[in-house]
Amino acid sequence: MSTGATPPRLVVEDLVAGYGDTPVLNGIGLTVDAGEIVAVLGATGSGKSTLLRCIVALLRPEQGRVLIGGRDVHGGRDERDEILRGVGLAFQDAALLNSMTTAENVALPIIEHWGADEDTALMLARMRLARVGLARAGDKMPSELSGGMRKRAGIARAIALDPALLLLDEPSAGLDPTTARAIDELILDLRARTDMAIVAVTHEIASIDTIADRAVMLAEGRMIASGTLAEVHGSTDPRVQAFFERRLVDDGASSGLVGELEWKT
Amino acid sequence: MTSAPIHVPVPKVLAAGSFRALRRELARHPTGAPVILDCHEFESADALAVARLLRIIAEGRAAGHDVRLAHLDDAARRALADVDPAILEQDTVPRRHPLEVVGTQAIEAAATAGQVRRLAGATVAGLTRPFGAEGIKWDRALRQMALIGVEAVPIVVFISLLVGVVLALNGATQLRQFGASIFIANLVAISTTREMGPLLTAVIVSGRTGSAIAAEIGSMVISEEVDAMHTMALNPVRFLVVPKVLALILMMPLLTVMSNLAGITGGYAVGVLGLDLGSDAYLSQTVQSLFMSDVTTGLVKSVVFGVIIGLVGAHRGFAVRGGPEAVGRAATSAVVTSIIACIVANAGFTALFYYTE
């Protein structure tokens, strides 16, 4: 940049987005710096995955901007592709290409964007797989991997090009506690070795407490808490408290139909 | 001024028949006045009866009635206490005016045309860059050539051979009456090379390949593989569509040539073995009847059919939303649409060549 200052790895400004007439996100703002791990929290359906889709330009927002390294990811197709080469996204269900082996999946972006020959790319892919504890799974097809192995392979593909920004969609959801813990350790290890900025979308409280420096919490598409982990834990919003205490929110809306429908003479 | 409420008794058991009768009765009343569903006889123990009651209320409200309940027993109160009032807003499917339906379909058709145009543009752009970092994925294209071309040869040859036999037999019954059986060679050669060869090949390839393209891409869409390619800054059209369309462009003419040869062989078999026309005479008549333009016309058509099959299959695949059932529908739709599009294009070509020759 002309000022000499390094822009934040990710800036989300006043984001409004949805599917058709259904609004999902409303006024979301977020900044993530290098070397920082930010957890995006929220219950199922709160808009967490939609936020990720906007960040990687799979969904165009109706309002607001997403800046990655200071550049607008929704600016234009060529610029978007250039920006996305510096971003890794690990999908919730890994989204590995089922027609390729696990190693070929990880090698694909290396061949396409770094111009490596296939053998070299496969060598690097196996190194990435070893990094996530899948050193011997390179020749397996995605359908032969367990859920936890697929998630780790998805992370290996996401870090294939040493991205400046790593996005993780529910990295430890649905995994046994040991595998979930291993993934948390992997995320911390990635941060320790590089200055990667990491955004982890999750609703796993144990994982949040282990990995996150900061957190933002979404509910019904709005940000209801934001700050350091301690600040978010200390939020007075009943929905945040209910989330961390794992209890139902009493919003007073479920009084039933009797009062509304009963005819009173 | 508020109108006097209308009392409608709810029967003891709200089974399918009494449910329909109650809906009909509610529909008969004019809107405006409150309608009170009197539940003093209603035994609401089961969930289905409660759901039917709620549906009547929702439909009544949608039609403009202020529907209320009276004389609820404890069981009904308990059942309704668990229900979110918002369910009444979600229950009814809004009826749309026929003009609105037509308009929506026209807008969707225009959107589909735009999607196909963009897909075709991206595919052409991909085909015009044969080499380099952004070039054609030749390894994938070669695999597709084997799948689309080589593996289709037996079925194309078999079907075309039989169609050649059928053409010859049908022609023979007519031409024999005029002592013109030898012209069976003309009939088979010209109709096969100009029409039947390319069209039969297109129908077979639509069934084999068009459906496979739609199913493959559709499955990748629902398992987020296409999204993953986008996020890796990889162009799905370059990886998934360009190799297939290239393979179709190269393989369709070759399959058509084989279809032509098989069709003519079928006619030859009937002429020589069934009608004693003589091998040399039949072959000589075939060669004399054919012009190079007959063959090239068919080959040009086959290339266009290949592009149609590839683009329709890919479009149907990318348009998949939902689950595995949608993939099946996309595969079926790809076959039906591409066959219709090929037949329409064939009719256009035939008319064009007829008037320009």
Coordinates of N, CA, C and O in Angstrom, one line a residue, chain A residues 91-204:
Chain A
F91 N -14.1 -26.7 3.6 CA -15.5 -26.8 3.7 C -15.9 -27.7 4.8 O -15.1 -28.6 5.2
Q92 N -17.1 -27.6 5.3 CA -17.6 -28.4 6.4 C -17.6 -29.9 6.0 O -17.2 -30.7 6.8
D93 N -18.0 -30.2 4.8 CA -17.9 -31.6 4.4 C -16.8 -31.9 3.5 O -16.8 -32.8 2.6
A94 N -15.7 -31.0 3.6 CA -14.5 -31.1 2.8 C -14.6 -30.8 1.4 O -13.7 -30.2 0.8
A95 N -15.7 -31.3 0.7 CA -15.9 -31.0 -0.7 C -14.7 -31.4 -1.6 O -14.3 -30.6 -2.5
L96 N -14.1 -32.5 -1.3 CA -13.0 -33.0 -2.1 C -13.6 -33.5 -3.4 O -14.7 -33.9 -3.5
L97 N -12.8 -33.4 -4.5 CA -13.3 -33.8 -5.8 C -13.2 -35.4 -5.8 O -12.2 -36.0 -5.7
N98 N -14.4 -36.0 -5.9 CA -14.5 -37.4 -5.7 C -13.9 -38.3 -6.8 O -13.7 -39.5 -6.6
S99 N -13.6 -37.6 -7.9 CA -13.0 -38.4 -9.0 C -11.5 -38.5 -8.9 O -10.8 -39.1 -9.7
M100 N -10.9 -37.8 -7.9 CA -9.4 -37.8 -7.7 C -9.0 -38.4 -6.4 O -9.8 -38.4 -5.5
T101 N -7.8 -38.9 -6.3 CA -7.3 -39.4 -5.0 C -7.1 -38.2 -4.1 O -7.2 -37.0 -4.5
T102 N -6.9 -38.5 -2.8 CA -6.8 -37.4 -1.8 C -5.5 -36.6 -2.2 O -5.6 -35.3 -2.1
A103 N -4.4 -37.2 -2.6 CA -3.2 -36.4 -2.9 C -3.4 -35.6 -4.1 O -3.0 -34.4 -4.2
E104 N -4.2 -36.2 -5.1 CA -4.4 -35.4 -6.3 C -5.3 -34.1 -6.0 O -5.1 -33.1 -6.6
N105 N -6.2 -34.3 -5.1 CA -7.0 -33.2 -4.7 C -6.2 -32.0 -4.1 O -6.4 -30.9 -4.5
V106 N -5.2 -32.4 -3.3 CA -4.3 -31.4 -2.7 C -3.4 -30.8 -3.7 O -3.0 -29.6 -3.7
A107 N -3.0 -31.7 -4.7 CA -2.0 -31.2 -5.7 C -2.6 -30.3 -6.7 O -1.9 -29.5 -7.4
L108 N -4.0 -30.4 -6.9 CA -4.6 -29.7 -8.0 C -4.3 -28.2 -7.9 O -3.8 -27.6 -8.9
P109 N -4.5 -27.5 -6.8 CA -4.2 -26.0 -6.8 C -2.7 -25.8 -7.0 O -2.3 -24.7 -7.5
I110 N -1.9 -26.7 -6.5 CA -0.4 -26.5 -6.7 C 0.0 -26.5 -8.2 O 0.8 -25.7 -8.6
I111 N -0.6 -27.5 -8.9 CA -0.3 -27.6 -10.3 C -0.9 -26.4 -11.1 O -0.2 -25.8 -11.9
E112 N -2.1 -26.0 -10.7 CA -2.8 -25.0 -11.5 C -2.2 -23.6 -11.2 O -2.1 -22.8 -12.1
H113 N -1.9 -23.3 -10.0 CA -1.5 -21.9 -9.6 C 0.0 -21.7 -9.4 O 0.5 -20.6 -9.6
W114 N 0.7 -22.8 -9.1 CA 2.2 -22.6 -8.9 C 2.9 -23.2 -10.1 O 4.1 -23.1 -10.2
G115 N 2.1 -23.8 -11.1 CA 2.7 -24.3 -12.3 C 3.7 -25.5 -12.0 O 4.6 -25.7 -12.8
A116 N 3.5 -26.2 -10.9 CA 4.4 -27.3 -10.6 C 4.1 -28.5 -11.6 O 2.9 -28.7 -12.0
D117 N 5.1 -29.3 -11.9 CA 4.8 -30.5 -12.6 C 4.1 -31.5 -11.7 O 4.1 -31.4 -10.5
E118 N 3.4 -32.5 -12.3 CA 2.5 -33.4 -11.5 C 3.2 -34.1 -10.3 O 2.7 -34.1 -9.2
D119 N 4.4 -34.6 -10.6 CA 5.1 -35.4 -9.6 C 5.6 -34.5 -8.4 O 5.5 -34.9 -7.3
T120 N 6.0 -33.3 -8.8 CA 6.5 -32.4 -7.7 C 5.3 -32.0 -6.9 O 5.3 -31.9 -5.6
A121 N 4.2 -31.7 -7.6 CA 2.9 -31.3 -6.9 C 2.4 -32.4 -5.9 O 2.0 -32.1 -4.8
L122 N 2.5 -33.6 -6.4 CA 2.1 -34.7 -5.6 C 3.0 -34.9 -4.4 O 2.5 -35.2 -3.3
M123 N 4.3 -34.6 -4.6 CA 5.2 -34.7 -3.4 C 4.8 -33.7 -2.4 O 4.8 -34.0 -1.2
L124 N 4.6 -32.4 -2.8 CA 4.2 -31.4 -1.9 C 2.9 -31.7 -1.3 O 2.6 -31.4 -0.1
A125 N 2.0 -32.3 -2.1 CA 0.6 -32.6 -1.5 C 0.8 -33.6 -0.4 O 0.1 -33.5 0.6
R126 N 1.7 -34.6 -0.6 CA 1.9 -35.6 0.5 C 2.5 -34.9 1.7 O 2.2 -35.3 2.9
M127 N 3.3 -33.9 1.5 CA 3.8 -33.2 2.7 C 2.7 -32.5 3.4 O 2.6 -32.4 4.7
R128 N 1.8 -31.8 2.7 CA 0.7 -31.2 3.3 C -0.2 -32.2 4.0 O -0.7 -31.9 5.1
L129 N -0.4 -33.4 3.4 CA -1.2 -34.4 4.1 C -0.6 -34.9 5.3 O -1.3 -35.2 6.3
A130 N 0.8 -35.0 5.3 CA 1.5 -35.5 6.5 C 1.3 -34.4 7.6 O 1.2 -34.8 8.8
R131 N 1.2 -33.2 7.2 CA 1.0 -32.1 8.2 C -0.3 -32.2 9.0 O -0.4 -31.8 10.1
V132 N -1.3 -32.8 8.3 CA -2.6 -32.9 9.0 C -2.8 -34.4 9.4 O -3.9 -34.8 9.8
G133 N -1.7 -35.2 9.5 CA -1.8 -36.5 10.0 C -2.3 -37.5 9.0 O -2.8 -38.6 9.4
L134 N -2.2 -37.2 7.7 CA -2.7 -38.2 6.7 C -1.6 -38.6 5.8 O -1.8 -38.8 4.6
A135 N -0.5 -38.9 6.3 CA 0.7 -39.2 5.5 C 0.4 -40.4 4.6 O 1.0 -40.5 3.5
R136 N -0.4 -41.4 5.1 CA -0.6 -42.6 4.3 C -1.9 -42.7 3.6 O -2.3 -43.7 3.1
A137 N -2.6 -41.6 3.5 CA -3.9 -41.6 2.9 C -3.9 -41.0 1.5 O -5.0 -40.9 0.9
G138 N -2.8 -40.6 1.0 CA -2.7 -39.9 -0.3 C -3.3 -40.6 -1.4 O -3.9 -40.0 -2.3
D139 N -3.2 -42.0 -1.4 CA -3.6 -42.7 -2.6 C -5.1 -43.2 -2.4 O -5.6 -43.8 -3.3
K140 N -5.7 -42.9 -1.3 CA -7.1 -43.3 -1.1 C -8.0 -42.3 -1.8 O -7.7 -41.1 -2.0
M141 N -9.1 -42.8 -2.3 CA -10.2 -41.9 -2.9 C -10.9 -41.3 -1.7 O -11.0 -41.9 -0.6
P142 N -11.5 -40.1 -1.9 CA -12.2 -39.4 -0.8 C -13.3 -40.3 -0.2 O -13.6 -40.3 1.0
S143 N -14.0 -41.2 -1.0 CA -15.0 -42.0 -0.5 C -14.5 -43.1 0.5 O -15.3 -43.7 1.2
E144 N -13.2 -43.3 0.5 CA -12.6 -44.3 1.3 C -12.1 -43.7 2.7 O -11.7 -44.5 3.5
L145 N -12.3 -42.4 2.8 CA -11.8 -41.8 4.1 C -13.0 -41.6 5.1 O -14.1 -41.5 4.7
S146 N -12.7 -41.6 6.3 CA -13.7 -41.4 7.4 C -14.0 -39.9 7.4 O -13.3 -39.1 6.8
G147 N -15.0 -39.5 8.1 CA -15.4 -38.1 8.2 C -14.3 -37.2 8.7 O -14.0 -36.1 8.1
G148 N -13.6 -37.6 9.8 CA -12.5 -36.8 10.3 C -11.3 -36.7 9.3 O -10.7 -35.7 9.2
M149 N -11.1 -37.9 8.6 CA -10.0 -37.8 7.7 C -10.3 -36.9 6.5 O -9.4 -36.2 6.0
R150 N -11.6 -36.9 6.1 CA -12.0 -36.0 5.0 C -11.8 -34.6 5.4 O -11.3 -33.7 4.6
K151 N -12.2 -34.3 6.6 CA -12.1 -32.9 7.1 C -10.6 -32.5 7.1 O -10.2 -31.4 6.7
R152 N -9.7 -33.4 7.6 CA -8.3 -33.0 7.6 C -7.7 -32.9 6.2 O -6.9 -32.0 5.9
A153 N -8.2 -33.8 5.3 CA -7.8 -33.6 3.9 C -8.2 -32.3 3.3 O -7.5 -31.7 2.5
G154 N -9.4 -31.9 3.7 CA -9.9 -30.6 3.2 C -9.0 -29.4 3.7 O -8.8 -28.5 3.0
I155 N -8.6 -29.6 5.0 CA -7.7 -28.5 5.5 C -6.3 -28.6 4.8 O -5.8 -27.5 4.4
A156 N -5.9 -29.8 4.5 CA -4.6 -29.9 3.7 C -4.7 -29.2 2.4 O -3.8 -28.5 1.9
R157 N -5.8 -29.4 1.7 CA -6.0 -28.7 0.4 C -6.1 -27.2 0.6 O -5.6 -26.4 -0.2
A158 N -6.7 -26.8 1.7 CA -6.9 -25.4 1.9 C -5.5 -24.7 2.2 O -5.4 -23.5 1.9
I159 N -4.6 -25.4 2.8 CA -3.3 -24.8 3.1 C -2.2 -25.1 2.0 O -1.1 -24.8 2.2
A160 N -2.7 -25.8 0.9 CA -1.8 -26.2 -0.1 C -0.9 -25.1 -0.6 O 0.3 -25.2 -0.9
L161 N -1.5 -23.9 -0.8 CA -0.7 -22.8 -1.4 C -0.2 -21.8 -0.3 O 0.0 -20.6 -0.6
D162 N -0.1 -22.2 0.9 CA 0.3 -21.3 2.0 C -0.5 -20.0 2.0 O 0.0 -18.9 1.9
P163 N -1.8 -20.2 2.2 CA -2.6 -18.9 2.1 C -2.4 -18.0 3.2 O -2.0 -18.3 4.3
A164 N -2.6 -16.7 2.9 CA -2.5 -15.7 4.0 C -3.7 -15.7 4.9 O -3.6 -15.2 6.0
L165 N -4.8 -16.1 4.3 CA -6.1 -16.2 5.1 C -6.7 -17.6 4.9 O -6.8 -18.1 3.8
L166 N -6.9 -18.2 6.1 CA -7.5 -19.6 6.1 C -8.9 -19.5 6.7 O -9.0 -19.0 7.8
L167 N -9.8 -20.1 6.0 CA -11.2 -20.1 6.5 C -11.6 -21.5 6.7 O -11.4 -22.4 5.9
L168 N -12.1 -21.8 7.9 CA -12.5 -23.1 8.3 C -14.0 -23.1 8.6 O -14.4 -22.4 9.5
D169 N -14.7 -24.0 7.9 CA -16.2 -24.1 8.2 C -16.4 -25.3 9.0 O -16.3 -26.4 8.6
E170 N -16.8 -25.1 10.3 CA -17.1 -26.1 11.2 C -15.9 -27.2 11.2 O -16.2 -28.4 10.9
P171 N -14.7 -26.8 11.6 CA -13.6 -27.8 11.4 C -13.7 -29.0 12.3 O -13.2 -30.1 11.9
S172 N -14.4 -28.9 13.5 CA -14.4 -30.0 14.3 C -15.8 -30.5 14.6 O -16.0 -31.4 15.5
A173 N -16.8 -30.0 13.9 CA -18.2 -30.5 14.1 C -18.3 -31.9 13.7 O -17.8 -32.4 12.7
G174 N -19.0 -32.7 14.6 CA -19.4 -34.0 14.3 C -18.2 -35.0 14.4 O -18.3 -36.2 14.0
L175 N -17.1 -34.6 15.0 CA -16.0 -35.5 15.2 C -15.9 -35.9 16.6 O -16.4 -35.3 17.6
D176 N -15.2 -37.1 16.8 CA -15.1 -37.5 18.2 C -14.1 -36.6 18.9 O -13.3 -35.8 18.3
P177 N -14.1 -36.5 20.3 CA -13.3 -35.5 21.0 C -11.8 -35.6 20.7 O -11.2 -34.5 20.6
T178 N -11.3 -36.7 20.5 CA -9.9 -36.8 20.2 C -9.5 -36.2 18.9 O -8.6 -35.4 18.7
T179 N -10.3 -36.6 17.8 CA -10.0 -36.0 16.5 C -10.3 -34.5 16.5 O -9.5 -33.8 15.9
A180 N -11.3 -34.1 17.2 CA -11.6 -32.7 17.3 C -10.4 -31.9 17.9 O -10.0 -30.8 17.5
R181 N -9.9 -32.5 19.0 CA -8.8 -31.9 19.7 C -7.5 -31.8 18.7 O -6.8 -30.8 18.7
A182 N -7.4 -32.9 17.9 CA -6.2 -32.9 17.0 C -6.3 -31.8 16.0 O -5.3 -31.2 15.6
I183 N -7.6 -31.6 15.5 CA -7.8 -30.5 14.5 C -7.5 -29.1 15.2 O -6.9 -28.3 14.6
D184 N -7.9 -29.0 16.4 CA -7.7 -27.7 17.2 C -6.1 -27.5 17.3 O -5.6 -26.4 17.0
E185 N -5.4 -28.6 17.6 CA -4.0 -28.5 17.7 C -3.3 -28.1 16.4 O -2.4 -27.3 16.3
L186 N -3.9 -28.7 15.3 CA -3.4 -28.4 14.0 C -3.6 -26.9 13.7 O -2.6 -26.3 13.1
I187 N -4.7 -26.4 14.0 CA -5.0 -24.9 13.7 C -4.0 -24.1 14.5 O -3.4 -23.1 14.0
L188 N -3.8 -24.4 15.8 CA -2.8 -23.6 16.6 C -1.4 -23.8 16.0 O -0.7 -22.8 16.0
D189 N -1.1 -24.9 15.6 CA 0.2 -25.2 15.0 C 0.5 -24.4 13.7 O 1.5 -23.8 13.5
L190 N -0.6 -24.3 12.9 CA -0.5 -23.5 11.6 C -0.2 -22.0 12.0 O 0.6 -21.4 11.3
R191 N -0.9 -21.6 13.0 CA -0.8 -20.2 13.4 C 0.6 -19.9 13.9 O 1.3 -18.9 13.7
A192 N 1.1 -20.9 14.7 CA 2.4 -20.8 15.4 C 3.5 -20.7 14.3 O 4.5 -20.0 14.5
R193 N 3.4 -21.5 13.3 CA 4.5 -21.6 12.3 C 4.4 -20.5 11.2 O 5.4 -20.2 10.5
T194 N 3.2 -19.9 11.0 CA 3.1 -18.9 9.9 C 2.4 -17.7 10.6 O 2.0 -17.7 11.7
D195 N 2.2 -16.7 9.8 CA 1.4 -15.5 10.3 C 0.0 -15.6 9.7 O -0.6 -14.5 9.4
M196 N -0.4 -16.8 9.3 CA -1.7 -17.0 8.7 C -2.8 -16.4 9.6 O -2.8 -16.5 10.8
A197 N -3.8 -15.6 8.9 CA -5.0 -15.2 9.6 C -6.0 -16.3 9.5 O -6.2 -16.8 8.4
I198 N -6.7 -16.7 10.5 CA -7.6 -17.8 10.5 C -8.9 -17.4 11.0 O -9.1 -16.8 12.1
V199 N -10.0 -17.7 10.2 CA -11.3 -17.5 10.6 C -12.0 -18.9 10.7 O -12.0 -19.6 9.7
A200 N -12.4 -19.3 11.9 CA -13.0 -20.6 12.1 C -14.5 -20.4 12.5 O -14.8 -19.8 13.5
V201 N -15.4 -20.9 11.6 CA -16.8 -20.8 11.9 C -17.1 -22.1 12.6 O -16.8 -23.2 12.2
T202 N -17.7 -21.9 13.8 CA -17.9 -23.1 14.6 C -19.0 -22.9 15.6 O -19.4 -21.7 15.9
H203 N -19.6 -23.9 16.2 CA -20.4 -23.8 17.4 C -20.0 -24.8 18.4 O -20.7 -25.2 19.3
E204 N -18.7 -25.2 18.3 CA -18.1 -26.2 19.3 C -17.5 -25.3 20.4 O -16.4 -24.7 20.1

